[in-house]
Amino acid sequence: MGHRKMAATRILVVEDESSVRELLAATLTGAGYEVVEAANGSDAQQLVSDEDPSLILLDWMLPGMSGLEFAKWLKRDDRLSEIPIIMLTARDDENNKVQGLEAGVDDYVTKPFSTRELLARIKAVLRRAGSDASQLIRVDDRLEMDLLQHRVLAADKPVSIGPTEFKLLHFFLTHQERVYSRTQLLDLVWGRNVYIEERTVDVHIRRLRKALEPHSLENLVQTVRGVGYRFSVRPS
Ligand code: CA
């Protein structure tokens, strides 16, 4: 079987100046992040749903849709509003900061920025986003995942689950009621550049159902014929 490597933290960089974008991409890749690039707001809108980034590095000055407009759009969408945004501004403009904070932007970095400062802010924002409520994920009163303790409970009883199934279940719990193809699951759960066969997904889906079966929760992981899989609290 293939590697068990899990997906690296993915950052979406939205910046129209290619030299700055490339510099950012190189810096982030060097720091171990996976990078997705967009040169404008509308490309970024597409990528944000396709690539499921953990953080968005967003330039204020963009052609067409501005960074601020993009931030407002993102924060209006229930499925996307949790993704933290760090805004890049050309100068230390207080007015920009206030507008951005009102739009839900998490932090700022002023251009020209130092690599060190940028990486420190990214780390801090990711840490903040990972703390609070997202350490504990619940599916009504039936299923609970504790990320700190790395435990899954079904009606307070421990669910015996392997590391890949844990990761897969975590993905499903944070992306409920949506259908994912095997290819998408490979990309989003196992990560890009990991060469494993699509049927490996089926193997782990089977194991996940088996782990949930003693708790009568196996039907939460649903097969959508001809498409892929979905985690849903509604009957399939
Ligand atoms: Ca720009």
PDB file of C-alpha atoms and ligand atoms in Angstrom, residues 15-17 59-63 111, ligand 1:
ATOM      1  CA  GLU A  15      -1.957  38.411  -5.483  1.00  0.00           C
ATOM      2  CA  ASP A  16      -1.959  39.898  -8.993  1.00  0.00           C
ATOM      3  CA  GLU A  17       1.718  40.874  -9.131  1.00  0.00           C
ATOM      4  CA  ASP A  59      -3.610  41.145  -1.308  1.00  0.00           C
ATOM      5  CA  TRP A  60      -5.658  44.290  -0.734  1.00  0.00           C
ATOM      6  CA  MET A  61      -5.050  45.753  -4.179  1.00  0.00           C
ATOM      7  CA  LEU A  62      -6.379  43.428  -6.843  1.00  0.00           C
ATOM      8  CA  PRO A  63      -7.767  44.130 -10.314  1.00  0.00           C
ATOM      9  CA  LYS A 111       4.296  45.351   2.462  1.00  0.00           C
TER      10      LYS A 111
HETATM   11 CA    CA B   1      -1.683  43.758  -5.890  1.00  0.00          CA
END
